[in-house]
Amino acid sequence: MSATERLKGLETFVAVADAGSFTAAATRLHLTNSAVGKAIARLEERLQKQLFERGTRQLTLTDAGATFHASCLRILDEVALAERALSDEDTLPGGRLRIDLPATFGRMKVLAPLLEFAARHPHITPHVSYTDRFVDVVEDGMDLVVRIGGDDAWPAAVGYRHLGNEQLIFCAAPAFIARHGAPQRAADLPQYDAILYGRADGSTQPWRIQEGAAPLARQHINGRMVFGQAESQVAAVVAGLGLAQFPTWLVEPQIRDGSLVNILPQLTTQGLPLHLLWQRSREHTPKLQALRAHFEATLCIDPQA
């Protein structure tokens, strides 16, 4: 089988997976239902895997089909990229951009700049996902990833840009302070109810404490409540149930409206770094260059920067 025939099979498979039926895919590809069905049958026979569950109304991908679909998207994207690289039309930003953002930071701080970018570049089609898990930029086929935290040493195939560090502050609600008083120093903190952030593995995120010229300390404590979602953690502290350490970008609205108070400003501590990550093999494409430049100009989590 020639490479061209293999690619046609992949295109047909992706069209069926995206459309959910042979009929809709056939219409999109300007083929007959029979031709589409035979192409999928040949593909399944060659792979020795069933790619679709045949329901009465709609096709759904099997586990093997879902894995193969992700690989096909990367392959077809690379082919399209290679073709555009040889075209004079590639001088203007255009095409699909796969972008992955941290869940809370993405909604609160990246979405508005991203929508502004999309309005300026109508020929670019952002495909945006929100995850807090580790994303392999290359293996997962991402064009650009925004990440808080992670290593400073990235694989050679991954480009990166550091955009600043979080600033962490201790917060409580005025009602909580009225009932319990406010801590005066770091040593007072364990005496108060703590609202903690919980990780997926069941552990809790320690407090990072920088007091004067002393080295940074990570303090693990028992919390009154633990949340695996940052906005819920903020809501619990606003409700007066305890105190917590937050990045300033997360609680700017509550600090402004007075529903939260920075109770120990002398313990403001540098937190995790913010990075842009991208595939070096794609870094010279106009669409990625445009998005990188926009995010480098608009994303910052250090209020003193």
mmCIF file of C-alpha atoms in Angstrom:
data_model
loop_
_atom_site.group_PDB
_atom_site.id
_atom_site.type_symbol
_atom_site.label_atom_id
_atom_site.label_comp_id
_atom_site.label_asym_id
_atom_site.label_seq_id
_atom_site.Cartn_x
_atom_site.Cartn_y
_atom_site.Cartn_z
ATOM 1 C CA MET A 1 0.000 0.000 0.000
ATOM 2 C CA SER A 2 1.353 3.428 -0.955
ATOM 3 C CA ALA A 3 1.826 6.300 1.504
ATOM 4 C CA THR A 4 -0.893 8.244 -0.327
ATOM 5 C CA GLU A 5 -3.401 5.424 0.181
ATOM 6 C CA ARG A 6 -2.485 5.199 3.851
ATOM 7 C CA LEU A 7 -3.086 8.934 4.315
ATOM 8 C CA LYS A 8 -6.440 8.724 2.555
ATOM 9 C CA GLY A 9 -7.425 5.972 4.973
ATOM 10 C CA LEU A 10 -6.453 8.154 7.928
ATOM 11 C CA GLU A 11 -8.413 11.137 6.591
ATOM 12 C CA THR A 12 -11.493 8.965 6.114
ATOM 13 C CA PHE A 13 -11.169 7.508 9.616
ATOM 14 C CA VAL A 14 -10.834 10.979 11.221
ATOM 15 C CA ALA A 15 -13.825 12.261 9.228
ATOM 16 C CA VAL A 16 -15.994 9.350 10.432
ATOM 17 C CA ALA A 17 -14.809 9.745 14.038
ATOM 18 C CA ASP A 18 -15.525 13.488 14.016
ATOM 19 C CA ALA A 19 -18.884 13.170 12.226
ATOM 20 C CA GLY A 20 -20.121 10.142 14.161
ATOM 21 C CA SER A 21 -21.527 8.354 11.102
ATOM 22 C CA PHE A 22 -20.553 7.032 7.694
ATOM 23 C CA THR A 23 -23.256 9.119 6.023
ATOM 24 C CA ALA A 24 -22.114 12.447 7.468
ATOM 25 C CA ALA A 25 -18.480 11.629 6.717
ATOM 26 C CA ALA A 26 -19.337 10.621 3.152
ATOM 27 C CA THR A 27 -21.089 13.957 2.607
ATOM 28 C CA ARG A 28 -18.097 15.838 3.994
ATOM 29 C CA LEU A 29 -15.635 13.887 1.843
ATOM 30 C CA HIS A 30 -17.829 13.851 -1.306
ATOM 31 C CA LEU A 31 -17.786 10.043 -1.326
ATOM 32 C CA THR A 32 -20.459 7.343 -1.247
ATOM 33 C CA ASN A 33 -21.446 5.630 2.004
ATOM 34 C CA SER A 34 -20.146 2.396 0.523
ATOM 35 C CA ALA A 35 -16.725 3.872 -0.223
ATOM 36 C CA VAL A 36 -16.392 5.213 3.319
ATOM 37 C CA GLY A 37 -17.510 1.920 4.846
ATOM 38 C CA LYS A 38 -15.049 -0.077 2.756
ATOM 39 C CA ALA A 39 -12.198 2.293 3.662
ATOM 40 C CA ILE A 40 -12.875 1.810 7.380
ATOM 41 C CA ALA A 41 -13.179 -1.970 6.944
ATOM 42 C CA ARG A 42 -9.810 -2.086 5.147
ATOM 43 C CA LEU A 43 -8.231 0.012 7.868
ATOM 44 C CA GLU A 44 -9.557 -2.203 10.667
ATOM 45 C CA GLU A 45 -8.403 -5.298 8.788
ATOM 46 C CA ARG A 46 -4.910 -3.863 8.319
ATOM 47 C CA LEU A 47 -4.633 -2.834 11.974
ATOM 48 C CA GLN A 48 -6.326 -5.981 13.284
ATOM 49 C CA LYS A 49 -8.336 -3.737 15.630
ATOM 50 C CA GLN A 50 -11.975 -2.695 15.842
ATOM 51 C CA LEU A 51 -12.003 1.091 15.726
ATOM 52 C CA PHE A 52 -15.730 1.787 16.101
ATOM 53 C CA GLU A 53 -18.646 0.486 18.138
ATOM 54 C CA ARG A 54 -21.522 0.271 15.662
ATOM 55 C CA GLY A 55 -24.657 1.606 17.406
ATOM 56 C CA THR A 56 -28.105 1.953 15.898
ATOM 57 C CA ARG A 57 -27.855 5.733 15.597
ATOM 58 C CA GLN A 58 -24.219 6.740 15.944
ATOM 59 C CA LEU A 59 -20.732 5.325 15.765
ATOM 60 C CA THR A 60 -18.506 5.664 18.817
ATOM 61 C CA LEU A 61 -14.776 5.046 19.059
ATOM 62 C CA THR A 62 -13.457 1.997 20.858
ATOM 63 C CA ASP A 63 -10.510 2.469 23.223
ATOM 64 C CA ALA A 64 -8.187 1.419 20.399
ATOM 65 C CA GLY A 65 -10.001 3.792 18.048
ATOM 66 C CA ALA A 66 -9.626 6.726 20.456
ATOM 67 C CA THR A 67 -5.880 6.101 20.756
ATOM 68 C CA PHE A 68 -5.525 5.785 16.986
ATOM 69 C CA HIS A 69 -7.626 8.936 16.448
ATOM 70 C CA ALA A 70 -5.253 11.037 18.591
ATOM 71 C CA SER A 71 -2.274 9.730 16.603
ATOM 72 C CA CYS A 72 -4.010 10.399 13.275
ATOM 73 C CA LEU A 73 -4.726 14.008 14.258
ATOM 74 C CA ARG A 74 -1.026 14.553 14.991
ATOM 75 C CA ILE A 75 0.017 12.957 11.705
ATOM 76 C CA LEU A 76 -2.439 14.947 9.615
ATOM 77 C CA ASP A 77 -1.479 18.139 11.433
ATOM 78 C CA GLU A 78 2.182 17.515 10.594
ATOM 79 C CA VAL A 79 1.342 16.888 6.943
ATOM 80 C CA ALA A 80 -0.711 20.082 6.778
ATOM 81 C CA LEU A 81 2.107 21.973 8.483
ATOM 82 C CA ALA A 82 4.645 20.669 5.957
ATOM 83 C CA GLU A 83 2.404 21.715 3.061
ATOM 84 C CA ARG A 84 1.824 25.183 4.491
ATOM 85 C CA ALA A 85 5.555 25.630 5.065
ATOM 86 C CA LEU A 86 6.022 25.340 1.290
ATOM 87 C CA SER A 87 3.205 27.716 0.476
ATOM 88 C CA ASP A 88 3.460 31.452 0.065
ATOM 89 C CA GLU A 89 0.097 31.681 1.817
ATOM 90 C CA ASP A 90 1.788 30.692 5.087
ATOM 91 C CA THR A 91 3.075 34.226 5.508
ATOM 92 C CA LEU A 92 -0.182 35.051 7.347
ATOM 93 C CA PRO A 93 -1.104 33.283 10.614
ATOM 94 C CA GLY A 94 -3.748 30.646 9.998
ATOM 95 C CA GLY A 95 -4.808 27.099 10.818
ATOM 96 C CA ARG A 96 -5.513 25.103 13.939
ATOM 97 C CA LEU A 97 -3.659 25.759 17.215
ATOM 98 C CA ARG A 98 -3.840 23.156 19.972
ATOM 99 C CA ILE A 99 -3.498 24.911 23.337
ATOM 100 C CA ASP A 100 -3.590 23.459 26.857
ATOM 101 C CA LEU A 101 -4.153 25.648 29.930
ATOM 102 C CA PRO A 102 -4.207 25.098 33.705
ATOM 103 C CA ALA A 103 -7.850 24.780 34.757
ATOM 104 C CA THR A 104 -8.304 27.706 37.167
ATOM 105 C CA PHE A 105 -5.538 30.004 35.912
ATOM 106 C CA GLY A 106 -6.672 29.334 32.354
ATOM 107 C CA ARG A 107 -10.227 30.430 33.060
ATOM 108 C CA MET A 108 -9.282 33.423 35.186
ATOM 109 C CA LYS A 109 -6.189 34.811 33.490
ATOM 110 C CA VAL A 110 -5.634 33.275 30.051
ATOM 111 C CA LEU A 111 -9.123 33.151 28.553
ATOM 112 C CA ALA A 112 -9.528 36.923 28.071
ATOM 113 C CA PRO A 113 -6.143 37.376 26.292
ATOM 114 C CA LEU A 114 -6.863 34.283 24.210
ATOM 115 C CA LEU A 115 -10.245 35.637 23.059
ATOM 116 C CA GLU A 116 -8.572 38.962 22.206
ATOM 117 C CA PHE A 117 -6.008 37.031 20.146
ATOM 118 C CA ALA A 118 -8.757 35.075 18.353
ATOM 119 C CA ALA A 119 -10.546 38.314 17.450
ATOM 120 C CA ARG A 120 -7.334 39.680 15.902
ATOM 121 C CA HIS A 121 -6.590 36.483 13.954
ATOM 122 C CA PRO A 122 -9.805 35.172 12.391
ATOM 123 C CA HIS A 123 -7.921 32.622 10.260
ATOM 124 C CA ILE A 124 -6.523 30.833 13.328
ATOM 125 C CA THR A 125 -8.703 28.156 14.955
ATOM 126 C CA PRO A 126 -7.733 27.606 18.612
ATOM 127 C CA HIS A 127 -8.517 24.157 20.055
ATOM 128 C CA VAL A 128 -8.318 24.737 23.825
ATOM 129 C CA SER A 129 -8.185 22.149 26.610
ATOM 130 C CA TYR A 130 -8.017 22.727 30.367
ATOM 131 C CA THR A 131 -6.019 20.281 32.508
ATOM 132 C CA ASP A 132 -3.925 20.377 35.642
ATOM 133 C CA ARG A 133 -2.160 17.087 34.848
ATOM 134 C CA PHE A 134 1.251 16.823 33.240
ATOM 135 C CA VAL A 135 0.970 17.375 29.481
ATOM 136 C CA ASP A 136 3.667 16.060 27.163
ATOM 137 C CA VAL A 137 3.840 18.871 24.612
ATOM 138 C CA VAL A 138 5.225 16.659 21.831
ATOM 139 C CA GLU A 139 3.523 13.317 22.536
ATOM 140 C CA ASP A 140 0.129 14.976 23.103
ATOM 141 C CA GLY A 141 0.496 16.998 19.904
ATOM 142 C CA MET A 142 0.166 20.426 21.530
ATOM 143 C CA ASP A 143 1.272 23.631 19.826
ATOM 144 C CA LEU A 144 1.486 25.656 23.028
ATOM 145 C CA VAL A 145 0.987 24.884 26.720
ATOM 146 C CA VAL A 146 0.676 27.320 29.636
ATOM 147 C CA ARG A 147 1.915 25.805 32.885
ATOM 148 C CA ILE A 148 2.321 26.929 36.492
ATOM 149 C CA GLY A 149 5.028 24.884 38.177
ATOM 150 C CA GLY A 150 7.047 22.050 36.704
ATOM 151 C CA ASP A 151 10.747 21.575 36.132
ATOM 152 C CA ASP A 152 13.091 24.267 34.898
ATOM 153 C CA ALA A 153 14.848 21.695 32.692
ATOM 154 C CA TRP A 154 12.713 20.837 29.660
ATOM 155 C CA PRO A 155 13.373 18.285 26.883
ATOM 156 C CA ALA A 156 15.374 19.479 23.879
ATOM 157 C CA ALA A 157 12.272 19.220 21.673
ATOM 158 C CA VAL A 158 10.388 21.698 23.875
ATOM 159 C CA GLY A 159 10.871 25.458 23.764
ATOM 160 C CA TYR A 160 9.958 27.519 26.817
ATOM 161 C CA ARG A 161 9.681 31.050 28.174
ATOM 162 C CA HIS A 162 9.533 31.981 31.870
ATOM 163 C CA LEU A 163 6.900 34.670 32.495
ATOM 164 C CA GLY A 164 7.342 35.290 36.220
ATOM 165 C CA ASN A 165 6.458 33.649 39.523
ATOM 166 C CA GLU A 166 3.373 33.603 41.667
ATOM 167 C CA GLN A 167 3.307 35.750 44.787
ATOM 168 C CA LEU A 168 1.768 33.908 47.743
ATOM 169 C CA ILE A 169 -0.087 35.615 50.602
ATOM 170 C CA PHE A 170 -2.000 34.417 53.672
ATOM 171 C CA CYS A 171 -5.670 35.383 53.636
ATOM 172 C CA ALA A 172 -8.681 35.266 55.918
ATOM 173 C CA ALA A 173 -12.157 36.778 55.925
ATOM 174 C CA PRO A 174 -12.885 39.803 58.154
ATOM 175 C CA ALA A 175 -15.488 37.747 60.061
ATOM 176 C CA PHE A 176 -12.909 35.045 60.805
ATOM 177 C CA ILE A 177 -10.450 37.673 62.062
ATOM 178 C CA ALA A 178 -13.159 39.240 64.251
ATOM 179 C CA ARG A 179 -13.863 35.868 65.898
ATOM 180 C CA HIS A 180 -10.339 34.497 66.234
ATOM 181 C CA GLY A 181 -7.972 37.416 65.823
ATOM 182 C CA ALA A 182 -5.204 37.530 63.231
ATOM 183 C CA PRO A 183 -1.865 35.714 63.483
ATOM 184 C CA GLN A 184 1.073 38.033 64.025
ATOM 185 C CA ARG A 185 3.911 35.802 62.837
ATOM 186 C CA ALA A 186 4.547 32.489 61.105
ATOM 187 C CA ALA A 187 4.749 30.588 64.402
ATOM 188 C CA ASP A 188 1.113 31.530 65.128
ATOM 189 C CA LEU A 189 -0.303 29.890 61.991
ATOM 190 C CA PRO A 190 -0.696 26.289 63.291
ATOM 191 C CA GLN A 191 -3.078 27.581 65.973
ATOM 192 C CA TYR A 192 -5.687 28.501 63.333
ATOM 193 C CA ASP A 193 -8.045 26.433 61.195
ATOM 194 C CA ALA A 194 -6.459 25.950 57.769
ATOM 195 C CA ILE A 195 -8.172 25.507 54.421
ATOM 196 C CA LEU A 196 -5.807 23.515 52.211
ATOM 197 C CA TYR A 197 -5.451 22.632 48.549
ATOM 198 C CA GLY A 198 -5.580 18.883 47.893
ATOM 199 C CA ARG A 199 -3.629 17.157 45.139
ATOM 200 C CA ALA A 200 -4.899 14.297 42.998
ATOM 201 C CA ASP A 201 -2.686 11.800 44.851
ATOM 202 C CA GLY A 202 -4.369 12.573 48.189
ATOM 203 C CA SER A 203 -1.589 14.782 49.584
ATOM 204 C CA THR A 204 -2.042 18.453 50.428
ATOM 205 C CA GLN A 205 -0.029 21.366 49.121
ATOM 206 C CA PRO A 206 2.318 22.646 51.847
ATOM 207 C CA TRP A 207 2.554 26.278 52.800
ATOM 208 C CA ARG A 208 5.649 28.071 51.502
ATOM 209 C CA ILE A 209 6.973 30.400 54.175
ATOM 210 C CA GLN A 210 9.733 32.959 53.691
ATOM 211 C CA GLU A 211 10.406 34.957 56.854
ATOM 212 C CA GLY A 212 12.999 37.697 56.565
ATOM 213 C CA ALA A 213 16.387 36.415 55.424
ATOM 214 C CA ALA A 214 15.603 32.826 56.490
ATOM 215 C CA PRO A 215 15.556 30.160 53.762
ATOM 216 C CA LEU A 216 12.267 29.142 52.219
ATOM 217 C CA ALA A 217 10.404 26.582 54.357
ATOM 218 C CA ARG A 218 7.667 24.214 53.243
ATOM 219 C CA GLN A 219 5.268 23.593 56.105
ATOM 220 C CA HIS A 220 2.925 20.583 56.024
ATOM 221 C CA ILE A 221 -0.060 21.019 58.337
ATOM 222 C CA ASN A 222 -3.414 19.427 59.060
ATOM 223 C CA GLY A 223 -6.331 21.327 57.597
ATOM 224 C CA ARG A 224 -9.902 21.776 58.722
ATOM 225 C CA MET A 225 -10.989 21.383 55.092
ATOM 226 C CA VAL A 226 -9.202 20.231 51.926
ATOM 227 C CA PHE A 227 -10.315 21.121 48.389
ATOM 228 C CA GLY A 228 -8.994 19.829 45.086
ATOM 229 C CA GLN A 229 -10.308 22.907 43.295
ATOM 230 C CA ALA A 230 -8.901 26.363 43.952
ATOM 231 C CA GLU A 231 -12.088 28.405 43.576
ATOM 232 C CA SER A 232 -13.859 26.203 46.139
ATOM 233 C CA GLN A 233 -10.942 26.712 48.515
ATOM 234 C CA VAL A 234 -11.314 30.484 48.118
ATOM 235 C CA ALA A 235 -15.080 30.251 48.775
ATOM 236 C CA ALA A 236 -14.471 28.393 52.043
ATOM 237 C CA VAL A 237 -12.069 31.069 53.263
ATOM 238 C CA VAL A 238 -14.454 33.878 52.220
ATOM 239 C CA ALA A 239 -17.156 32.049 54.243
ATOM 240 C CA GLY A 240 -14.998 32.468 57.341
ATOM 241 C CA LEU A 241 -14.150 28.812 57.869
ATOM 242 C CA GLY A 242 -10.387 29.261 58.127
ATOM 243 C CA LEU A 243 -7.308 30.859 56.627
ATOM 244 C CA ALA A 244 -5.249 29.837 53.608
ATOM 245 C CA GLN A 245 -2.241 30.730 51.500
ATOM 246 C CA PHE A 246 -3.188 31.834 47.981
ATOM 247 C CA PRO A 247 -1.428 33.180 44.895
ATOM 248 C CA THR A 248 -2.351 36.831 44.428
ATOM 249 C CA TRP A 249 -3.721 36.217 40.901
ATOM 250 C CA LEU A 250 -6.367 33.908 42.398
ATOM 251 C CA VAL A 251 -7.747 36.311 45.033
ATOM 252 C CA GLU A 252 -7.300 39.750 43.462
ATOM 253 C CA PRO A 253 -11.108 40.370 43.282
ATOM 254 C CA GLN A 254 -11.655 39.345 46.918
ATOM 255 C CA ILE A 255 -8.759 41.486 48.163
ATOM 256 C CA ARG A 256 -10.171 44.464 46.214
ATOM 257 C CA ASP A 257 -13.726 44.102 47.546
ATOM 258 C CA GLY A 258 -12.609 43.391 51.122
ATOM 259 C CA SER A 259 -14.070 39.894 51.424
ATOM 260 C CA LEU A 260 -10.500 38.656 52.059
ATOM 261 C CA VAL A 261 -7.644 40.335 53.930
ATOM 262 C CA ASN A 262 -3.901 39.822 53.523
ATOM 263 C CA ILE A 263 -3.241 38.945 57.184
ATOM 264 C CA LEU A 264 0.554 38.568 57.126
ATOM 265 C CA PRO A 265 1.943 40.851 54.390
ATOM 266 C CA GLN A 266 5.475 40.388 55.770
ATOM 267 C CA LEU A 267 5.223 36.695 54.771
ATOM 268 C CA THR A 268 4.539 37.380 51.088
ATOM 269 C CA THR A 269 6.516 34.613 49.385
ATOM 270 C CA GLN A 270 7.520 33.725 45.862
ATOM 271 C CA GLY A 271 5.537 30.782 44.566
ATOM 272 C CA LEU A 272 5.580 28.626 41.452
ATOM 273 C CA PRO A 273 6.858 29.791 38.045
ATOM 274 C CA LEU A 274 4.680 30.463 35.004
ATOM 275 C CA HIS A 275 5.960 29.046 31.700
ATOM 276 C CA LEU A 276 4.954 28.960 28.077
ATOM 277 C CA LEU A 277 5.943 25.661 26.415
ATOM 278 C CA TRP A 278 5.848 24.794 22.722
ATOM 279 C CA GLN A 279 7.195 22.333 20.175
ATOM 280 C CA ARG A 280 10.473 23.579 18.738
ATOM 281 C CA SER A 281 9.652 21.874 15.438
ATOM 282 C CA ARG A 282 6.718 24.276 15.044
ATOM 283 C CA GLU A 283 8.139 27.442 16.574
ATOM 284 C CA HIS A 284 8.700 29.222 13.245
ATOM 285 C CA THR A 285 5.109 28.875 12.049
ATOM 286 C CA PRO A 286 3.386 32.288 11.914
ATOM 287 C CA LYS A 287 0.382 31.131 13.985
ATOM 288 C CA LEU A 288 2.550 29.945 16.888
ATOM 289 C CA GLN A 289 4.838 32.952 16.694
ATOM 290 C CA ALA A 290 1.798 35.227 16.863
ATOM 291 C CA LEU A 291 0.311 33.483 19.899
ATOM 292 C CA ARG A 292 3.636 33.358 21.728
ATOM 293 C CA ALA A 293 4.180 37.073 21.206
ATOM 294 C CA HIS A 294 0.655 37.853 22.413
ATOM 295 C CA PHE A 295 0.913 35.728 25.558
ATOM 296 C CA GLU A 296 4.407 37.025 26.365
ATOM 297 C CA ALA A 297 2.957 40.554 26.274
ATOM 298 C CA THR A 298 -0.248 39.832 28.228
ATOM 299 C CA LEU A 299 0.404 37.023 30.726
ATOM 300 C CA CYS A 300 2.128 37.829 33.990
ATOM 301 C CA ILE A 301 1.497 36.583 37.534
ATOM 302 C CA ASP A 302 4.033 38.712 39.389
ATOM 303 C CA PRO A 303 2.177 41.859 40.536
ATOM 304 C CA GLN A 304 5.503 43.691 40.871
ATOM 305 C CA ALA A 305 6.610 42.933 37.299
#
